[in-house]
Amino acid sequence: MTHQTHEEHSHAHGPDCGHVALEHDGHVDYLHDGHLHHPHGDHVDEHVIAVDGEHPEGCTPAHACAAHGDEHQHGDGCGHEAVPHGDHTDFLVGDHLHHPHGDHCDDHGPARVMSASSHWD
């Protein structure tokens, strides 16, 4: 099985590393500068949340989320972690993925943020 690695990654991800941890495909990944990192032996794998039935990429203009106001603009420094999803970037808002789209945000599915006590190997 081939996988994409993050070259020259010196940071050790773990329950207390300071990065948001997400459950992804039965394991824990860490959000780090717009990347989804998974520690794997002596290196770090780059993961992407797949576009699938649980994490669609469609337009959902009726998505009503009270997590931020209509004036909020997702992007660098907006206060929400960037999450790679398919061939684009979403933003972690509460317990789901937001994708900015015109004058609204699309709901691209759930995201389970892990607490330090809920991490597993």
JSON list of C-alpha atoms in Angstrom, two decimals:
[
{"chain": "A", "resi": 1, "resn": "MET", "atom": "CA", "xyz": [0.00, 0.00, 0.00]},
{"chain": "A", "resi": 2, "resn": "THR", "atom": "CA", "xyz": [1.39, 3.41, -0.94]},
{"chain": "A", "resi": 3, "resn": "HIS", "atom": "CA", "xyz": [0.81, 6.51, 1.09]},
{"chain": "A", "resi": 4, "resn": "GLN", "atom": "CA", "xyz": [1.85, 10.14, 0.96]},
{"chain": "A", "resi": 5, "resn": "THR", "atom": "CA", "xyz": [4.30, 11.23, 3.64]},
{"chain": "A", "resi": 6, "resn": "HIS", "atom": "CA", "xyz": [5.02, 14.68, 5.01]},
{"chain": "A", "resi": 7, "resn": "GLU", "atom": "CA", "xyz": [8.74, 15.24, 4.47]},
{"chain": "A", "resi": 8, "resn": "GLU", "atom": "CA", "xyz": [11.02, 16.59, 7.21]},
{"chain": "A", "resi": 9, "resn": "HIS", "atom": "CA", "xyz": [8.36, 16.71, 9.90]},
{"chain": "A", "resi": 10, "resn": "SER", "atom": "CA", "xyz": [10.10, 17.08, 13.26]},
{"chain": "A", "resi": 11, "resn": "HIS", "atom": "CA", "xyz": [7.00, 17.68, 15.43]},
{"chain": "A", "resi": 12, "resn": "ALA", "atom": "CA", "xyz": [5.82, 14.66, 17.46]},
{"chain": "A", "resi": 13, "resn": "HIS", "atom": "CA", "xyz": [2.01, 14.47, 17.31]},
{"chain": "A", "resi": 14, "resn": "GLY", "atom": "CA", "xyz": [0.19, 12.99, 20.28]},
{"chain": "A", "resi": 15, "resn": "PRO", "atom": "CA", "xyz": [-2.60, 13.62, 22.80]},
{"chain": "A", "resi": 16, "resn": "ASP", "atom": "CA", "xyz": [-0.88, 16.66, 24.34]},
{"chain": "A", "resi": 17, "resn": "CYS", "atom": "CA", "xyz": [0.91, 18.12, 21.30]},
{"chain": "A", "resi": 18, "resn": "GLY", "atom": "CA", "xyz": [-1.39, 21.14, 20.99]},
{"chain": "A", "resi": 19, "resn": "HIS", "atom": "CA", "xyz": [-2.96, 20.27, 17.62]},
{"chain": "A", "resi": 20, "resn": "VAL", "atom": "CA", "xyz": [-6.62, 19.42, 17.13]},
{"chain": "A", "resi": 21, "resn": "ALA", "atom": "CA", "xyz": [-7.09, 15.66, 16.84]},
{"chain": "A", "resi": 22, "resn": "LEU", "atom": "CA", "xyz": [-9.81, 14.22, 14.59]},
{"chain": "A", "resi": 23, "resn": "GLU", "atom": "CA", "xyz": [-11.14, 10.70, 14.32]},
{"chain": "A", "resi": 24, "resn": "HIS", "atom": "CA", "xyz": [-10.57, 9.62, 10.72]},
{"chain": "A", "resi": 25, "resn": "ASP", "atom": "CA", "xyz": [-11.10, 6.15, 9.26]},
{"chain": "A", "resi": 26, "resn": "GLY", "atom": "CA", "xyz": [-10.68, 4.40, 12.62]},
{"chain": "A", "resi": 27, "resn": "HIS", "atom": "CA", "xyz": [-7.58, 6.26, 13.77]},
{"chain": "A", "resi": 28, "resn": "VAL", "atom": "CA", "xyz": [-6.52, 9.70, 15.02]},
{"chain": "A", "resi": 29, "resn": "ASP", "atom": "CA", "xyz": [-5.15, 12.40, 12.71]},
{"chain": "A", "resi": 30, "resn": "TYR", "atom": "CA", "xyz": [-3.89, 15.83, 13.73]},
{"chain": "A", "resi": 31, "resn": "LEU", "atom": "CA", "xyz": [-4.69, 19.15, 12.06]},
{"chain": "A", "resi": 32, "resn": "HIS", "atom": "CA", "xyz": [-1.40, 20.98, 11.49]},
{"chain": "A", "resi": 33, "resn": "ASP", "atom": "CA", "xyz": [-1.17, 24.08, 9.30]},
{"chain": "A", "resi": 34, "resn": "GLY", "atom": "CA", "xyz": [-3.95, 22.98, 6.96]},
{"chain": "A", "resi": 35, "resn": "HIS", "atom": "CA", "xyz": [-2.70, 19.40, 6.76]},
{"chain": "A", "resi": 36, "resn": "LEU", "atom": "CA", "xyz": [-4.16, 16.23, 8.28]},
{"chain": "A", "resi": 37, "resn": "HIS", "atom": "CA", "xyz": [-1.21, 14.35, 9.81]},
{"chain": "A", "resi": 38, "resn": "HIS", "atom": "CA", "xyz": [-1.07, 10.76, 11.00]},
{"chain": "A", "resi": 39, "resn": "PRO", "atom": "CA", "xyz": [2.00, 9.54, 12.92]},
{"chain": "A", "resi": 40, "resn": "HIS", "atom": "CA", "xyz": [3.17, 6.31, 11.29]},
{"chain": "A", "resi": 41, "resn": "GLY", "atom": "CA", "xyz": [6.34, 4.69, 12.57]},
{"chain": "A", "resi": 42, "resn": "ASP", "atom": "CA", "xyz": [9.30, 6.97, 11.88]},
{"chain": "A", "resi": 43, "resn": "HIS", "atom": "CA", "xyz": [7.38, 9.41, 9.66]},
{"chain": "A", "resi": 44, "resn": "VAL", "atom": "CA", "xyz": [4.10, 11.32, 9.32]},
{"chain": "A", "resi": 45, "resn": "ASP", "atom": "CA", "xyz": [1.50, 10.45, 6.68]},
{"chain": "A", "resi": 46, "resn": "GLU", "atom": "CA", "xyz": [-0.56, 13.12, 4.91]},
{"chain": "A", "resi": 47, "resn": "HIS", "atom": "CA", "xyz": [-4.27, 12.24, 4.97]},
{"chain": "A", "resi": 48, "resn": "VAL", "atom": "CA", "xyz": [-7.31, 13.76, 3.28]},
{"chain": "A", "resi": 49, "resn": "ILE", "atom": "CA", "xyz": [-10.94, 13.24, 4.27]},
{"chain": "A", "resi": 50, "resn": "ALA", "atom": "CA", "xyz": [-12.52, 11.45, 1.32]},
{"chain": "A", "resi": 51, "resn": "VAL", "atom": "CA", "xyz": [-15.59, 12.77, -0.44]},
{"chain": "A", "resi": 52, "resn": "ASP", "atom": "CA", "xyz": [-18.17, 10.10, 0.33]},
{"chain": "A", "resi": 53, "resn": "GLY", "atom": "CA", "xyz": [-21.70, 9.63, 1.65]},
{"chain": "A", "resi": 54, "resn": "GLU", "atom": "CA", "xyz": [-20.75, 10.83, 5.12]},
{"chain": "A", "resi": 55, "resn": "HIS", "atom": "CA", "xyz": [-18.63, 13.73, 3.83]},
{"chain": "A", "resi": 56, "resn": "PRO", "atom": "CA", "xyz": [-20.27, 15.02, 0.63]},
{"chain": "A", "resi": 57, "resn": "GLU", "atom": "CA", "xyz": [-19.06, 18.04, -1.31]},
{"chain": "A", "resi": 58, "resn": "GLY", "atom": "CA", "xyz": [-22.41, 19.32, -2.52]},
{"chain": "A", "resi": 59, "resn": "CYS", "atom": "CA", "xyz": [-24.00, 22.71, -2.16]},
{"chain": "A", "resi": 60, "resn": "THR", "atom": "CA", "xyz": [-26.20, 23.10, 0.94]},
{"chain": "A", "resi": 61, "resn": "PRO", "atom": "CA", "xyz": [-27.45, 26.72, 0.89]},
{"chain": "A", "resi": 62, "resn": "ALA", "atom": "CA", "xyz": [-30.10, 25.90, 3.52]},
{"chain": "A", "resi": 63, "resn": "HIS", "atom": "CA", "xyz": [-27.43, 24.87, 6.06]},
{"chain": "A", "resi": 64, "resn": "ALA", "atom": "CA", "xyz": [-28.22, 26.78, 9.24]},
{"chain": "A", "resi": 65, "resn": "CYS", "atom": "CA", "xyz": [-25.30, 26.86, 11.68]},
{"chain": "A", "resi": 66, "resn": "ALA", "atom": "CA", "xyz": [-25.27, 29.09, 14.72]},
{"chain": "A", "resi": 67, "resn": "ALA", "atom": "CA", "xyz": [-21.49, 28.69, 15.15]},
{"chain": "A", "resi": 68, "resn": "HIS", "atom": "CA", "xyz": [-20.72, 31.95, 13.36]},
{"chain": "A", "resi": 69, "resn": "GLY", "atom": "CA", "xyz": [-22.54, 34.88, 11.84]},
{"chain": "A", "resi": 70, "resn": "ASP", "atom": "CA", "xyz": [-23.37, 35.36, 8.17]},
{"chain": "A", "resi": 71, "resn": "GLU", "atom": "CA", "xyz": [-20.61, 37.98, 7.91]},
{"chain": "A", "resi": 72, "resn": "HIS", "atom": "CA", "xyz": [-17.85, 35.48, 8.87]},
{"chain": "A", "resi": 73, "resn": "GLN", "atom": "CA", "xyz": [-15.30, 34.78, 6.13]},
{"chain": "A", "resi": 74, "resn": "HIS", "atom": "CA", "xyz": [-13.41, 31.47, 6.29]},
{"chain": "A", "resi": 75, "resn": "GLY", "atom": "CA", "xyz": [-9.71, 31.65, 5.42]},
{"chain": "A", "resi": 76, "resn": "ASP", "atom": "CA", "xyz": [-6.27, 32.09, 6.92]},
{"chain": "A", "resi": 77, "resn": "GLY", "atom": "CA", "xyz": [-6.56, 33.41, 10.45]},
{"chain": "A", "resi": 78, "resn": "CYS", "atom": "CA", "xyz": [-10.36, 33.12, 10.66]},
{"chain": "A", "resi": 79, "resn": "GLY", "atom": "CA", "xyz": [-10.23, 31.08, 13.87]},
{"chain": "A", "resi": 80, "resn": "HIS", "atom": "CA", "xyz": [-11.29, 27.78, 12.31]},
{"chain": "A", "resi": 81, "resn": "GLU", "atom": "CA", "xyz": [-8.87, 24.96, 11.47]},
{"chain": "A", "resi": 82, "resn": "ALA", "atom": "CA", "xyz": [-8.44, 24.19, 7.77]},
{"chain": "A", "resi": 83, "resn": "VAL", "atom": "CA", "xyz": [-9.21, 20.55, 6.89]},
{"chain": "A", "resi": 84, "resn": "PRO", "atom": "CA", "xyz": [-8.24, 18.86, 3.60]},
{"chain": "A", "resi": 85, "resn": "HIS", "atom": "CA", "xyz": [-11.37, 17.30, 2.05]},
{"chain": "A", "resi": 86, "resn": "GLY", "atom": "CA", "xyz": [-11.23, 15.72, -1.38]},
{"chain": "A", "resi": 87, "resn": "ASP", "atom": "CA", "xyz": [-9.60, 18.23, -3.72]},
{"chain": "A", "resi": 88, "resn": "HIS", "atom": "CA", "xyz": [-10.48, 21.31, -1.64]},
{"chain": "A", "resi": 89, "resn": "THR", "atom": "CA", "xyz": [-10.21, 22.78, 1.86]},
{"chain": "A", "resi": 90, "resn": "ASP", "atom": "CA", "xyz": [-13.00, 22.88, 4.41]},
{"chain": "A", "resi": 91, "resn": "PHE", "atom": "CA", "xyz": [-13.00, 24.46, 7.87]},
{"chain": "A", "resi": 92, "resn": "LEU", "atom": "CA", "xyz": [-13.72, 22.77, 11.18]},
{"chain": "A", "resi": 93, "resn": "VAL", "atom": "CA", "xyz": [-16.69, 24.54, 12.76]},
{"chain": "A", "resi": 94, "resn": "GLY", "atom": "CA", "xyz": [-17.96, 22.89, 15.92]},
{"chain": "A", "resi": 95, "resn": "ASP", "atom": "CA", "xyz": [-18.61, 19.28, 15.03]},
{"chain": "A", "resi": 96, "resn": "HIS", "atom": "CA", "xyz": [-18.76, 19.53, 11.24]},
{"chain": "A", "resi": 97, "resn": "LEU", "atom": "CA", "xyz": [-16.95, 20.68, 8.11]},
{"chain": "A", "resi": 98, "resn": "HIS", "atom": "CA", "xyz": [-17.84, 24.01, 6.50]},
{"chain": "A", "resi": 99, "resn": "HIS", "atom": "CA", "xyz": [-17.00, 24.91, 2.93]},
{"chain": "A", "resi": 100, "resn": "PRO", "atom": "CA", "xyz": [-17.29, 28.59, 1.96]},
{"chain": "A", "resi": 101, "resn": "HIS", "atom": "CA", "xyz": [-19.47, 28.93, -1.13]},
{"chain": "A", "resi": 102, "resn": "GLY", "atom": "CA", "xyz": [-20.60, 32.32, -2.32]},
{"chain": "A", "resi": 103, "resn": "ASP", "atom": "CA", "xyz": [-22.84, 33.91, 0.31]},
{"chain": "A", "resi": 104, "resn": "HIS", "atom": "CA", "xyz": [-23.19, 30.79, 2.47]},
{"chain": "A", "resi": 105, "resn": "CYS", "atom": "CA", "xyz": [-21.30, 27.83, 3.92]},
{"chain": "A", "resi": 106, "resn": "ASP", "atom": "CA", "xyz": [-21.94, 24.30, 2.72]},
{"chain": "A", "resi": 107, "resn": "ASP", "atom": "CA", "xyz": [-22.13, 21.47, 5.26]},
{"chain": "A", "resi": 108, "resn": "HIS", "atom": "CA", "xyz": [-19.60, 18.84, 4.19]},
{"chain": "A", "resi": 109, "resn": "GLY", "atom": "CA", "xyz": [-20.33, 16.39, 6.97]},
{"chain": "A", "resi": 110, "resn": "PRO", "atom": "CA", "xyz": [-19.44, 15.57, 10.56]},
{"chain": "A", "resi": 111, "resn": "ALA", "atom": "CA", "xyz": [-16.06, 15.85, 12.21]},
{"chain": "A", "resi": 112, "resn": "ARG", "atom": "CA", "xyz": [-15.33, 14.10, 15.50]},
{"chain": "A", "resi": 113, "resn": "VAL", "atom": "CA", "xyz": [-12.82, 16.10, 17.53]},
{"chain": "A", "resi": 114, "resn": "MET", "atom": "CA", "xyz": [-10.99, 13.83, 19.94]},
{"chain": "A", "resi": 115, "resn": "SER", "atom": "CA", "xyz": [-10.17, 14.80, 23.51]},
{"chain": "A", "resi": 116, "resn": "ALA", "atom": "CA", "xyz": [-6.82, 13.78, 25.01]},
{"chain": "A", "resi": 117, "resn": "SER", "atom": "CA", "xyz": [-8.59, 11.06, 27.03]},
{"chain": "A", "resi": 118, "resn": "SER", "atom": "CA", "xyz": [-10.30, 9.56, 23.96]},
{"chain": "A", "resi": 119, "resn": "HIS", "atom": "CA", "xyz": [-7.19, 9.02, 21.80]},
{"chain": "A", "resi": 120, "resn": "TRP", "atom": "CA", "xyz": [-6.33, 5.47, 20.86]},
{"chain": "A", "resi": 121, "resn": "ASP", "atom": "CA", "xyz": [-3.44, 3.76, 19.06]}
]
